């Protein structure tokens, strides 16, 4: 595979090449405008003084309206029709992919009536505010009327955009994971859940409890930053084309070619938060930095799905960052930087502490074994909310019941239960499954990479991260949206989505850690 394949062959300009060039210009201009709001959003999360929030909201609303107008310009529809009627003369798979995905995005954008787009945005802002208060006061009841409105609007959105089959939920899922269906996800989730529930209970009954208190000793913030930056740099995130700043809710924003912003947050008495958070966001960032510059703004220069995006962050965070080999390389520098906290801790004890597994209420703090169960719970519930099988008023009871079934514990408060995540208040329904898809894809890609590169733990233990990073660049990043996620994993790993590599990897690692 070679990115020079992307270069267009020299050939005479006919009507359809002209239409194609025109389409690209329109897509690129829309993306350019959207990337302006990305800068403002990044700034809002990092440096904006509180009093500037209202002015910023006005700026962002104006830009969002302009982006929507450009993205739904009927001229794009005309160009697409022209290209599709000449499709037999387009033999270039890259052009075909750009046209296919541009059509998909154009249809999605134009099928949503402007009134619904505005109503969704208005309710999301108010509902988010209500959620923050309800979570603080631990009162699900206060959030319920907003949840009810949001579910109604999302069902309306699903019927406006349309879907194949019987699940309205699939229309929402498609926004984050194009082409995926709930059926395909269930096929992987059901066996994954059964295996995980028994692994979690075996770990619980093993009698092994790592000493995690070493991770809450004093880790000076400046040193944490220095260490996180050096690790992100080592795995291949480029700081001449990116930054790392502080934000309350860590994220990665690929603003455009040469500019990718990571954020993290530091707690002087919690080592894993900032460190693994930075590795995670750097994994997203390496994907963004690996996209083809010359295709910026078109599907070929964009990430293929959130699930694939998450496979990149999870691979660096967990499969690499929480591996024994990684700390063969990084433990001595860590001890040097944090002599007070780690001076008298051996590498084995540290490795066990960062891989502690135990059922807990909060998703974002969960270990890599229990994490997927948190996702499946949310997937089940949001599917039922959209189908109408579950009334929003019954959400909390349903949450607690399934939580007990999966984890053997019941949330003590609403804030530790169904009110913990921001997603539903913000209208992000259909988003959760992409986290677990990412974990499964990551394990599949990792095996495929080892087939080609040999035992990765040997390379990682020597601090040689370039081969894996370049393999990901070539096999995943540079392809943009050439393939959708389900096809990409077939092309790269030779099999469709599967829970088996992830289960095998977890069983292997944790049998050793917990003497199972
Ligand atoms: Zn992520």
Short mmCIF file of C-alpha atoms and ligand atoms in Angstrom, two decimals:
data_model
loop_
_atom_site.label_atom_id
_atom_site.label_comp_id
_atom_site.label_asym_id
_atom_site.label_seq_id
_atom_site.Cartn_x
_atom_site.Cartn_y
_atom_site.Cartn_z
CA UNK A 1 0.00 0.00 0.00
CA UNK A 2 1.37 3.35 -0.99
CA UNK A 3 -0.13 6.76 -0.58
CA UNK A 4 1.15 7.81 -4.00
CA UNK A 5 -1.74 5.71 -5.31
CA UNK A 6 -3.85 8.61 -4.21
CA UNK A 7 -2.34 10.90 -6.78
CA UNK A 8 -4.68 11.40 -9.64
CA UNK A 9 -3.65 9.96 -12.94
CA UNK A 10 -3.04 12.51 -15.66
CA UNK A 11 -5.95 12.33 -17.94
CA UNK A 12 -8.00 14.71 -20.00
CA UNK A 13 -10.56 16.79 -18.16
CA UNK A 14 -14.04 15.54 -19.07
CA UNK A 15 -17.37 16.59 -17.62
CA UNK A 16 -17.23 14.15 -14.75
CA UNK A 17 -13.65 15.02 -13.75
CA UNK A 18 -14.76 18.62 -13.65
CA UNK A 19 -17.75 17.76 -11.47
CA UNK A 20 -15.48 15.73 -9.20
CA UNK A 21 -13.01 18.61 -8.81
CA UNK A 22 -15.87 20.96 -8.04
CA UNK A 23 -17.29 18.59 -5.46
CA UNK A 24 -13.89 18.37 -3.73
CA UNK A 25 -13.61 22.17 -3.58
CA UNK A 26 -17.01 22.40 -1.92
CA UNK A 27 -16.26 19.66 0.59
CA UNK A 28 -12.88 21.20 1.44
CA UNK A 29 -14.32 24.66 1.95
CA UNK A 30 -16.99 23.29 4.28
CA UNK A 31 -14.34 21.42 6.26
CA UNK A 32 -12.18 24.54 6.42
CA UNK A 33 -15.05 26.50 7.92
CA UNK A 34 -15.86 23.66 10.36
CA UNK A 35 -12.22 23.59 11.47
CA UNK A 36 -12.54 27.25 12.50
CA UNK A 37 -15.19 26.23 15.02
CA UNK A 38 -12.89 23.41 16.15
CA UNK A 39 -10.30 26.03 17.19
CA UNK A 40 -12.94 27.99 19.07
CA UNK A 41 -14.24 24.85 20.77
CA UNK A 42 -10.72 23.85 21.83
CA UNK A 43 -10.17 27.34 23.21
CA UNK A 44 -13.50 27.19 25.03
CA UNK A 45 -12.37 24.02 26.85
CA UNK A 46 -8.89 25.25 27.69
CA UNK A 47 -8.34 29.01 27.99
CA UNK A 48 -11.64 30.88 27.63
CA UNK A 49 -12.39 33.08 30.66
CA UNK A 50 -15.82 32.24 32.16
CA UNK A 51 -17.39 35.54 31.18
CA UNK A 52 -16.63 34.90 27.53
CA UNK A 53 -18.87 31.84 27.39
CA UNK A 54 -21.94 33.57 26.02
CA UNK A 55 -20.07 35.38 23.25
CA UNK A 56 -18.36 32.12 22.35
CA UNK A 57 -21.73 30.33 22.16
CA UNK A 58 -22.90 32.98 19.68
CA UNK A 59 -19.76 32.59 17.58
CA UNK A 60 -20.16 28.83 17.49
CA UNK A 61 -23.87 28.95 16.66
CA UNK A 62 -23.17 31.31 13.75
CA UNK A 63 -20.46 29.04 12.38
CA UNK A 64 -22.62 25.92 12.85
CA UNK A 65 -25.37 27.53 10.78
CA UNK A 66 -22.89 28.50 8.05
CA UNK A 67 -21.40 25.00 7.97
CA UNK A 68 -24.85 23.43 7.72
CA UNK A 69 -25.78 25.78 4.90
CA UNK A 70 -22.63 24.94 2.92
CA UNK A 71 -22.96 21.21 3.59
CA UNK A 72 -26.53 21.13 2.32
CA UNK A 73 -26.06 23.42 -0.69
CA UNK A 74 -28.18 21.93 -3.52
CA UNK A 75 -25.20 22.36 -5.86
CA UNK A 76 -23.53 19.45 -4.00
CA UNK A 77 -26.61 17.35 -4.72
CA UNK A 78 -26.40 18.26 -8.43
CA UNK A 79 -22.72 17.39 -8.62
CA UNK A 80 -23.32 14.07 -6.89
CA UNK A 81 -26.16 13.21 -9.28
CA UNK A 82 -23.95 14.01 -12.26
CA UNK A 83 -21.11 11.88 -10.90
CA UNK A 84 -23.41 9.00 -9.99
CA UNK A 85 -24.96 8.95 -13.47
CA UNK A 86 -21.43 8.60 -14.92
CA UNK A 87 -20.32 6.15 -12.27
CA UNK A 88 -19.44 3.46 -14.82
CA UNK A 89 -16.67 5.70 -16.16
CA UNK A 90 -15.12 6.20 -12.73
CA UNK A 91 -12.70 3.34 -12.25
CA UNK A 92 -10.70 4.92 -9.46
CA UNK A 93 -11.56 3.28 -6.10
CA UNK A 94 -10.48 6.41 -4.23
CA UNK A 95 -12.82 8.63 -6.22
CA UNK A 96 -15.60 6.11 -5.76
CA UNK A 97 -15.08 6.17 -1.98
CA UNK A 98 -15.14 9.96 -1.89
CA UNK A 99 -18.36 10.08 -3.90
CA UNK A 100 -19.99 7.30 -1.85
CA UNK A 101 -19.23 8.96 1.49
CA UNK A 102 -20.00 12.49 0.27
CA UNK A 103 -23.43 11.20 -0.78
CA UNK A 104 -23.92 9.58 2.61
CA UNK A 105 -23.06 12.78 4.47
CA UNK A 106 -25.07 15.01 2.14
CA UNK A 107 -28.18 12.86 2.50
CA UNK A 108 -27.87 12.75 6.28
CA UNK A 109 -27.50 16.53 6.46
CA UNK A 110 -30.30 17.37 4.03
CA UNK A 111 -32.83 14.90 5.44
CA UNK A 112 -32.81 16.70 8.77
CA UNK A 113 -35.21 19.63 8.70
CA UNK A 114 -33.60 22.84 9.90
CA UNK A 115 -36.23 23.14 12.64
CA UNK A 116 -35.20 19.76 14.08
CA UNK A 117 -31.49 20.64 13.94
CA UNK A 118 -32.13 23.86 15.84
CA UNK A 119 -34.47 22.21 18.33
CA UNK A 120 -31.94 19.46 19.02
CA UNK A 121 -29.22 22.00 19.63
CA UNK A 122 -31.42 24.16 21.86
CA UNK A 123 -32.69 21.23 23.95
CA UNK A 124 -29.17 19.78 24.21
CA UNK A 125 -27.87 23.00 25.76
CA UNK A 126 -30.73 23.24 28.28
CA UNK A 127 -30.76 19.53 29.00
CA UNK A 128 -27.01 19.54 29.60
CA UNK A 129 -27.45 22.28 32.13
CA UNK A 130 -30.29 20.38 33.85
CA UNK A 131 -28.16 17.22 33.90
CA UNK A 132 -25.25 19.01 35.61
CA UNK A 133 -27.62 20.19 38.36
CA UNK A 134 -29.48 16.88 38.67
CA UNK A 135 -26.20 14.97 38.98
CA UNK A 136 -24.95 17.38 41.59
CA UNK A 137 -28.17 17.00 43.60
CA UNK A 138 -28.40 13.29 42.96
CA UNK A 139 -31.96 13.56 41.65
CA UNK A 140 -32.82 11.57 38.55
CA UNK A 141 -36.35 13.03 38.72
CA UNK A 142 -35.00 16.50 37.88
CA UNK A 143 -33.38 15.27 34.70
CA UNK A 144 -36.29 13.05 33.60
CA UNK A 145 -38.37 15.66 31.70
CA UNK A 146 -35.28 16.59 29.65
CA UNK A 147 -34.46 12.99 28.95
CA UNK A 148 -38.03 12.45 27.74
CA UNK A 149 -37.77 15.42 25.36
CA UNK A 150 -34.39 14.31 24.10
CA UNK A 151 -35.55 10.73 23.41
CA UNK A 152 -38.57 12.08 21.47
CA UNK A 153 -36.31 14.32 19.38
CA UNK A 154 -33.83 11.51 18.69
CA UNK A 155 -36.67 9.24 17.57
CA UNK A 156 -37.83 12.01 15.28
CA UNK A 157 -34.28 12.34 13.97
CA UNK A 158 -34.12 8.60 13.30
CA UNK A 159 -37.31 8.60 11.27
CA UNK A 160 -36.17 11.71 9.33
CA UNK A 161 -32.84 10.19 8.29
CA UNK A 162 -34.37 6.73 7.81
CA UNK A 163 -32.86 3.28 8.35
CA UNK A 164 -32.90 -0.20 6.91
CA UNK A 165 -34.44 -2.99 8.93
CA UNK A 166 -36.57 -2.54 12.00
CA UNK A 167 -34.29 -0.72 14.46
CA UNK A 168 -34.65 3.07 14.58
CA UNK A 169 -31.57 2.99 16.80
CA UNK A 170 -29.46 2.06 13.75
CA UNK A 171 -30.11 5.49 12.23
CA UNK A 172 -28.52 7.12 15.28
CA UNK A 173 -25.65 4.65 15.43
CA UNK A 174 -24.86 5.42 11.79
CA UNK A 175 -23.83 8.96 12.68
CA UNK A 176 -20.85 7.65 14.66
CA UNK A 177 -20.24 4.26 13.08
CA UNK A 178 -21.35 4.48 9.43
CA UNK A 179 -22.82 1.23 8.17
CA UNK A 180 -22.94 -0.50 11.57
CA UNK A 181 -26.18 -2.06 12.81
CA UNK A 182 -27.34 -3.02 16.28
CA UNK A 183 -27.62 -6.61 15.10
CA UNK A 184 -23.96 -6.74 14.11
CA UNK A 185 -22.96 -5.20 17.44
CA UNK A 186 -25.15 -7.60 19.44
CA UNK A 187 -23.53 -10.56 17.73
CA UNK A 188 -20.20 -9.49 19.15
CA UNK A 189 -21.47 -8.10 22.46
CA UNK A 190 -23.46 -11.11 23.68
CA UNK A 191 -20.57 -13.61 23.71
CA UNK A 192 -18.19 -10.89 24.89
CA UNK A 193 -20.44 -10.12 27.84
CA UNK A 194 -20.70 -13.77 28.91
CA UNK A 195 -16.93 -14.21 28.84
CA UNK A 196 -16.32 -10.93 30.68
CA UNK A 197 -18.83 -11.60 33.44
CA UNK A 198 -17.12 -14.89 34.23
CA UNK A 199 -13.62 -13.36 34.00
CA UNK A 200 -14.60 -10.57 36.38
CA UNK A 201 -16.03 -13.01 38.88
CA UNK A 202 -12.94 -15.26 38.67
CA UNK A 203 -10.76 -12.22 39.37
CA UNK A 204 -13.00 -11.21 42.26
CA UNK A 205 -12.74 -14.69 43.77
CA UNK A 206 -8.99 -15.02 43.21
CA UNK A 207 -8.14 -13.50 46.56
CA UNK A 208 -5.45 -11.38 44.85
CA UNK A 209 -5.76 -7.66 45.61
CA UNK A 210 -2.96 -5.47 44.24
CA UNK A 211 -1.78 -2.57 46.40
CA UNK A 212 -3.09 0.43 44.49
CA UNK A 213 -2.16 2.92 47.19
CA UNK A 214 1.25 3.38 45.49
CA UNK A 215 -0.59 5.17 42.66
CA UNK A 216 -2.04 7.80 45.00
CA UNK A 217 1.24 8.87 46.56
CA UNK A 218 2.59 12.30 45.67
CA UNK A 219 3.34 12.75 41.95
CA UNK A 220 4.28 16.41 41.32
CA UNK A 221 2.23 17.82 38.45
CA UNK A 222 5.21 19.27 36.54
CA UNK A 223 6.92 15.87 36.55
CA UNK A 224 3.69 14.18 35.46
CA UNK A 225 3.52 16.52 32.53
CA UNK A 226 7.15 15.91 31.61
CA UNK A 227 6.66 12.14 31.77
CA UNK A 228 3.39 12.16 29.82
CA UNK A 229 4.89 14.32 27.08
CA UNK A 230 7.95 12.10 26.76
CA UNK A 231 5.79 8.98 26.47
CA UNK A 232 3.43 10.58 23.93
CA UNK A 233 6.45 11.67 21.91
CA UNK A 234 8.05 8.23 22.14
CA UNK A 235 5.00 6.46 20.71
CA UNK A 236 4.95 8.88 17.79
CA UNK A 237 2.76 11.89 18.57
CA UNK A 238 4.46 14.90 16.96
CA UNK A 239 4.63 18.03 19.07
CA UNK A 240 5.71 20.16 16.10
CA UNK A 241 2.23 19.40 14.75
CA UNK A 242 0.35 19.29 18.02
CA UNK A 243 0.04 20.42 21.62
CA UNK A 244 -0.90 19.13 25.06
CA UNK A 245 -2.94 21.41 27.33
CA UNK A 246 -5.14 21.09 30.39
CA UNK A 247 -8.94 20.65 30.25
CA UNK A 248 -11.58 19.44 32.69
CA UNK A 249 -12.76 16.76 30.26
CA UNK A 250 -9.81 15.36 28.28
CA UNK A 251 -10.16 15.14 24.51
CA UNK A 252 -8.25 15.20 21.23
CA UNK A 253 -9.14 17.65 18.50
CA UNK A 254 -7.72 17.25 15.01
CA UNK A 255 -8.07 20.81 13.85
CA UNK A 256 -6.43 20.27 10.48
CA UNK A 257 -3.18 19.30 8.79
CA UNK A 258 -0.26 20.04 11.10
CA UNK A 259 -2.47 20.98 14.05
CA UNK A 260 -3.76 18.42 16.52
CA UNK A 261 -4.61 19.41 20.10
CA UNK A 262 -4.57 17.01 23.05
CA UNK A 263 -5.78 17.78 26.54
CA UNK A 264 -5.44 16.05 29.87
CA UNK A 265 -5.94 16.82 33.58
CA UNK A 266 -3.54 16.32 36.47
CA UNK A 267 -4.15 15.12 40.00
CA UNK A 268 -1.06 15.25 42.18
CA UNK A 269 -2.30 12.20 44.07
CA UNK A 270 -3.42 9.99 41.18
CA UNK A 271 -0.75 8.89 38.73
CA UNK A 272 -2.81 6.88 36.17
CA UNK A 273 -5.32 9.63 35.30
CA UNK A 274 -3.06 12.01 33.41
CA UNK A 275 -0.53 9.44 32.21
CA UNK A 276 -2.87 6.88 30.62
CA UNK A 277 -5.23 9.68 29.64
CA UNK A 278 -2.42 11.30 27.66
CA UNK A 279 -1.45 8.01 26.01
CA UNK A 280 -5.11 7.52 25.09
CA UNK A 281 -5.51 10.98 23.57
CA UNK A 282 -2.11 10.68 21.86
CA UNK A 283 -3.41 7.49 20.21
CA UNK A 284 -6.30 9.53 18.80
CA UNK A 285 -3.80 12.24 17.87
CA UNK A 286 -1.50 9.84 15.98
CA UNK A 287 -4.52 8.84 13.88
CA UNK A 288 -5.34 12.49 13.14
CA UNK A 289 -1.70 13.28 12.33
CA UNK A 290 -1.57 10.19 10.11
CA UNK A 291 -4.43 11.29 7.83
CA UNK A 292 -3.45 12.36 4.30
CA UNK A 293 -2.93 16.12 4.23
CA UNK A 294 -3.75 16.45 0.55
CA UNK A 295 -7.18 14.92 1.21
CA UNK A 296 -8.08 17.22 4.09
CA UNK A 297 -11.77 18.01 4.08
CA UNK A 298 -12.79 15.03 1.95
CA UNK A 299 -13.81 11.55 3.15
CA UNK A 300 -10.42 10.13 2.07
CA UNK A 301 -8.72 12.52 4.46
CA UNK A 302 -11.05 11.78 7.39
CA UNK A 303 -11.12 9.08 10.04
CA UNK A 304 -13.40 6.23 9.12
CA UNK A 305 -15.50 5.91 12.31
CA UNK A 306 -15.48 6.56 16.04
CA UNK A 307 -15.00 2.84 16.69
CA UNK A 308 -11.84 2.80 14.60
CA UNK A 309 -10.70 6.05 16.22
CA UNK A 310 -11.17 4.47 19.63
CA UNK A 311 -9.26 1.36 18.52
CA UNK A 312 -6.22 3.58 18.08
CA UNK A 313 -6.45 5.28 21.48
CA UNK A 314 -7.17 2.02 23.30
CA UNK A 315 -4.33 0.22 21.60
CA UNK A 316 -1.74 2.73 22.81
CA UNK A 317 -3.34 3.16 26.21
CA UNK A 318 -3.99 -0.48 27.09
CA UNK A 319 -2.35 -2.98 24.76
CA UNK A 320 0.89 -0.98 24.72
CA UNK A 321 0.77 1.32 27.77
CA UNK A 322 -0.47 -1.18 30.34
CA UNK A 323 1.75 -4.00 29.11
CA UNK A 324 4.66 -5.48 30.98
CA UNK A 325 6.99 -4.70 28.08
CA UNK A 326 6.13 -1.00 28.09
CA UNK A 327 7.24 -0.70 31.70
CA UNK A 328 10.40 -2.71 31.04
CA UNK A 329 11.32 0.38 29.06
CA UNK A 330 9.63 3.14 31.05
CA UNK A 331 9.80 2.03 34.67
CA UNK A 332 13.34 3.20 35.37
CA UNK A 333 12.67 6.72 34.01
CA UNK A 334 9.47 6.76 36.09
CA UNK A 335 11.38 5.89 39.26
CA UNK A 336 13.91 8.62 38.46
CA UNK A 337 11.18 11.24 38.01
CA UNK A 338 9.13 10.14 41.03
CA UNK A 339 11.72 8.93 43.56
CA UNK A 340 9.48 9.66 46.54
CA UNK A 341 6.51 7.70 45.20
CA UNK A 342 8.22 4.86 43.36
CA UNK A 343 11.75 4.64 44.80
CA UNK A 344 10.94 1.64 46.97
CA UNK A 345 8.35 0.01 44.65
CA UNK A 346 9.43 -2.81 42.37
CA UNK A 347 8.25 -2.97 38.78
CA UNK A 348 6.05 -6.00 39.40
CA UNK A 349 4.08 -4.25 42.14
CA UNK A 350 3.65 -1.18 39.93
CA UNK A 351 2.52 -3.33 36.98
CA UNK A 352 -0.07 -5.10 39.17
CA UNK A 353 -1.34 -1.78 40.54
CA UNK A 354 -1.94 -0.23 37.10
CA UNK A 355 -3.80 -3.38 36.08
CA UNK A 356 -6.04 -3.66 39.12
CA UNK A 357 -9.47 -5.05 38.18
CA UNK A 358 -12.53 -4.56 40.32
CA UNK A 359 -16.22 -3.82 39.78
CA UNK A 360 -16.89 -0.11 40.21
CA UNK A 361 -19.71 2.30 39.49
CA UNK A 362 -18.03 4.83 37.23
CA UNK A 363 -17.32 4.01 33.58
CA UNK A 364 -14.52 6.50 33.00
CA UNK A 365 -12.57 5.11 35.96
CA UNK A 366 -13.10 1.45 35.03
CA UNK A 367 -10.27 -0.98 34.28
CA UNK A 368 -9.91 -2.57 30.85
CA UNK A 369 -11.78 -5.78 31.85
CA UNK A 370 -14.90 -4.28 33.40
CA UNK A 371 -14.99 -1.30 31.00
CA UNK A 372 -16.85 -3.11 28.24
CA UNK A 373 -19.59 -4.21 30.63
CA UNK A 374 -20.28 -0.55 31.38
CA UNK A 375 -20.72 0.00 27.64
CA UNK A 376 -23.02 -2.97 27.08
CA UNK A 377 -25.30 -1.80 29.87
CA UNK A 378 -25.66 1.58 28.16
CA UNK A 379 -26.13 0.01 24.73
CA UNK A 380 -28.99 -2.18 26.01
CA UNK A 381 -30.70 0.75 27.71
CA UNK A 382 -30.43 3.32 24.94
CA UNK A 383 -31.65 0.81 22.37
CA UNK A 384 -34.71 0.13 24.56
CA UNK A 385 -35.30 3.87 25.08
CA UNK A 386 -35.31 4.49 21.33
CA UNK A 387 -37.48 1.46 20.48
CA UNK A 388 -39.96 2.49 23.18
CA UNK A 389 -39.54 -0.76 25.13
CA UNK A 390 -38.19 1.25 28.05
CA UNK A 391 -39.88 4.40 29.33
CA UNK A 392 -37.45 7.11 30.43
CA UNK A 393 -39.20 7.10 33.81
CA UNK A 394 -38.10 3.49 34.31
CA UNK A 395 -34.48 4.11 33.30
CA UNK A 396 -32.99 4.23 36.76
CA UNK A 397 -34.60 0.99 37.93
CA UNK A 398 -33.55 -0.77 34.72
CA UNK A 399 -29.99 0.58 35.04
CA UNK A 400 -29.63 -0.69 38.61
CA UNK A 401 -31.07 -4.08 37.77
CA UNK A 402 -28.71 -4.75 34.84
CA UNK A 403 -25.80 -3.25 36.76
CA UNK A 404 -26.30 -5.81 39.51
CA UNK A 405 -26.52 -8.61 36.97
CA UNK A 406 -23.19 -7.63 35.36
CA UNK A 407 -21.17 -6.40 38.34
CA UNK A 408 -22.77 -7.92 41.43
CA UNK A 409 -23.17 -4.48 43.04
CA UNK A 410 -25.89 -1.81 42.97
CA UNK A 411 -25.08 1.91 42.50
CA UNK A 412 -25.46 3.75 45.80
CA UNK A 413 -26.58 7.04 44.21
CA UNK A 414 -28.03 8.34 40.93
CA UNK A 415 -24.80 10.23 40.32
CA UNK A 416 -22.94 6.93 40.56
CA UNK A 417 -25.59 5.29 38.39
CA UNK A 418 -27.64 6.48 35.44
CA UNK A 419 -26.72 10.15 35.86
CA UNK A 420 -22.96 9.73 35.55
CA UNK A 421 -22.39 10.31 31.82
CA UNK A 422 -22.79 13.48 29.79
CA UNK A 423 -23.82 11.68 26.57
CA UNK A 424 -27.59 11.34 26.82
CA UNK A 425 -28.05 14.90 28.04
CA UNK A 426 -26.11 16.12 25.01
CA UNK A 427 -28.13 13.99 22.59
CA UNK A 428 -25.24 11.59 21.93
CA UNK A 429 -27.30 8.42 21.57
CA UNK A 430 -25.72 5.60 19.60
CA UNK A 431 -22.27 6.78 20.63
CA UNK A 432 -21.50 4.38 23.53
CA UNK A 433 -21.06 1.16 21.55
CA UNK A 434 -18.15 2.72 19.62
CA UNK A 435 -16.01 2.51 22.79
CA UNK A 436 -16.39 -1.26 23.03
CA UNK A 437 -16.07 -1.67 19.26
CA UNK A 438 -12.77 0.17 19.61
CA UNK A 439 -11.53 -2.35 22.17
CA UNK A 440 -12.43 -5.27 19.92
CA UNK A 441 -10.93 -3.70 16.80
CA UNK A 442 -7.77 -2.80 18.72
CA UNK A 443 -7.17 -6.42 19.70
CA UNK A 444 -7.80 -7.55 16.11
CA UNK A 445 -5.42 -4.96 14.65
CA UNK A 446 -2.75 -5.76 17.23
CA UNK A 447 -2.68 -9.42 16.15
CA UNK A 448 -2.54 -8.39 12.50
CA UNK A 449 0.38 -6.06 13.26
CA UNK A 450 2.25 -8.85 15.07
CA UNK A 451 1.81 -11.15 12.09
CA UNK A 452 3.76 -8.67 10.05
CA UNK A 453 6.13 -7.12 12.56
CA UNK A 454 6.83 -10.09 14.83
CA UNK A 455 6.54 -10.13 18.62
CA UNK A 456 5.61 -6.55 19.47
CA UNK A 457 6.47 -6.93 23.16
CA UNK A 458 10.14 -7.29 22.21
CA UNK A 459 10.05 -4.05 20.24
CA UNK A 460 8.07 -2.24 22.95
CA UNK A 461 10.47 -3.38 25.69
CA UNK A 462 13.29 -1.71 23.74
CA UNK A 463 11.27 1.48 23.27
CA UNK A 464 10.92 0.84 19.54
CA UNK A 465 7.44 2.17 18.78
CA UNK A 466 8.05 3.36 15.22
CA UNK A 467 7.29 0.04 13.47
CA UNK A 468 3.83 -0.23 15.08
CA UNK A 469 3.07 3.44 14.50
CA UNK A 470 4.06 3.24 10.83
CA UNK A 471 2.09 0.03 10.38
CA UNK A 472 -0.99 1.82 11.72
CA UNK A 473 -0.26 4.83 9.48
CA UNK A 474 -0.18 2.65 6.38
CA UNK A 475 -2.93 0.19 7.17
CA UNK A 476 -5.45 2.44 8.86
CA UNK A 477 -4.73 6.19 8.97
CA UNK A 478 -3.74 6.89 5.37
CA UNK A 479 -6.79 5.04 4.10
CA UNK A 480 -9.18 7.63 5.51
CA UNK A 481 -12.73 6.58 4.69
CA UNK A 482 -11.68 4.38 1.77
CA UNK A 483 -13.28 1.48 3.67
CA UNK A 484 -15.94 1.55 6.33
CA UNK A 485 -15.00 0.05 9.69
CA UNK A 486 -16.47 -3.42 9.12
CA UNK A 487 -14.67 -3.70 5.77
CA UNK A 488 -11.43 -2.17 7.03
CA UNK A 489 -11.05 -4.85 9.71
CA UNK A 490 -11.57 -7.53 7.06
CA UNK A 491 -8.94 -5.99 4.83
CA UNK A 492 -6.42 -5.40 7.61
CA UNK A 493 -7.04 -8.31 9.98
CA UNK A 494 -8.53 -10.80 7.53
CA UNK A 495 -11.69 -11.30 9.57
CA UNK A 496 -14.86 -9.39 10.41
CA UNK A 497 -15.57 -7.83 13.79
CA UNK A 498 -14.91 -10.39 16.51
CA UNK A 499 -14.84 -10.49 20.30
CA UNK A 500 -12.39 -13.40 20.35
CA UNK A 501 -9.03 -11.63 20.06
CA UNK A 502 -10.00 -9.23 22.85
CA UNK A 503 -11.15 -12.05 25.15
CA UNK A 504 -8.03 -14.09 24.41
CA UNK A 505 -5.82 -11.10 25.17
CA UNK A 506 -7.61 -10.30 28.44
CA UNK A 507 -7.72 -13.93 29.61
CA UNK A 508 -4.06 -14.34 28.84
CA UNK A 509 -2.97 -11.20 30.64
CA UNK A 510 -5.21 -11.46 33.69
CA UNK A 511 -4.79 -15.22 34.28
CA UNK A 512 -1.17 -14.46 34.95
CA UNK A 513 -1.85 -11.37 37.06
CA UNK A 514 -4.50 -13.05 39.22
CA UNK A 515 -3.20 -16.66 39.24
CA UNK A 516 -6.39 -17.93 37.58
ZN1 LIG B 1 -11.16 8.02 23.18
#
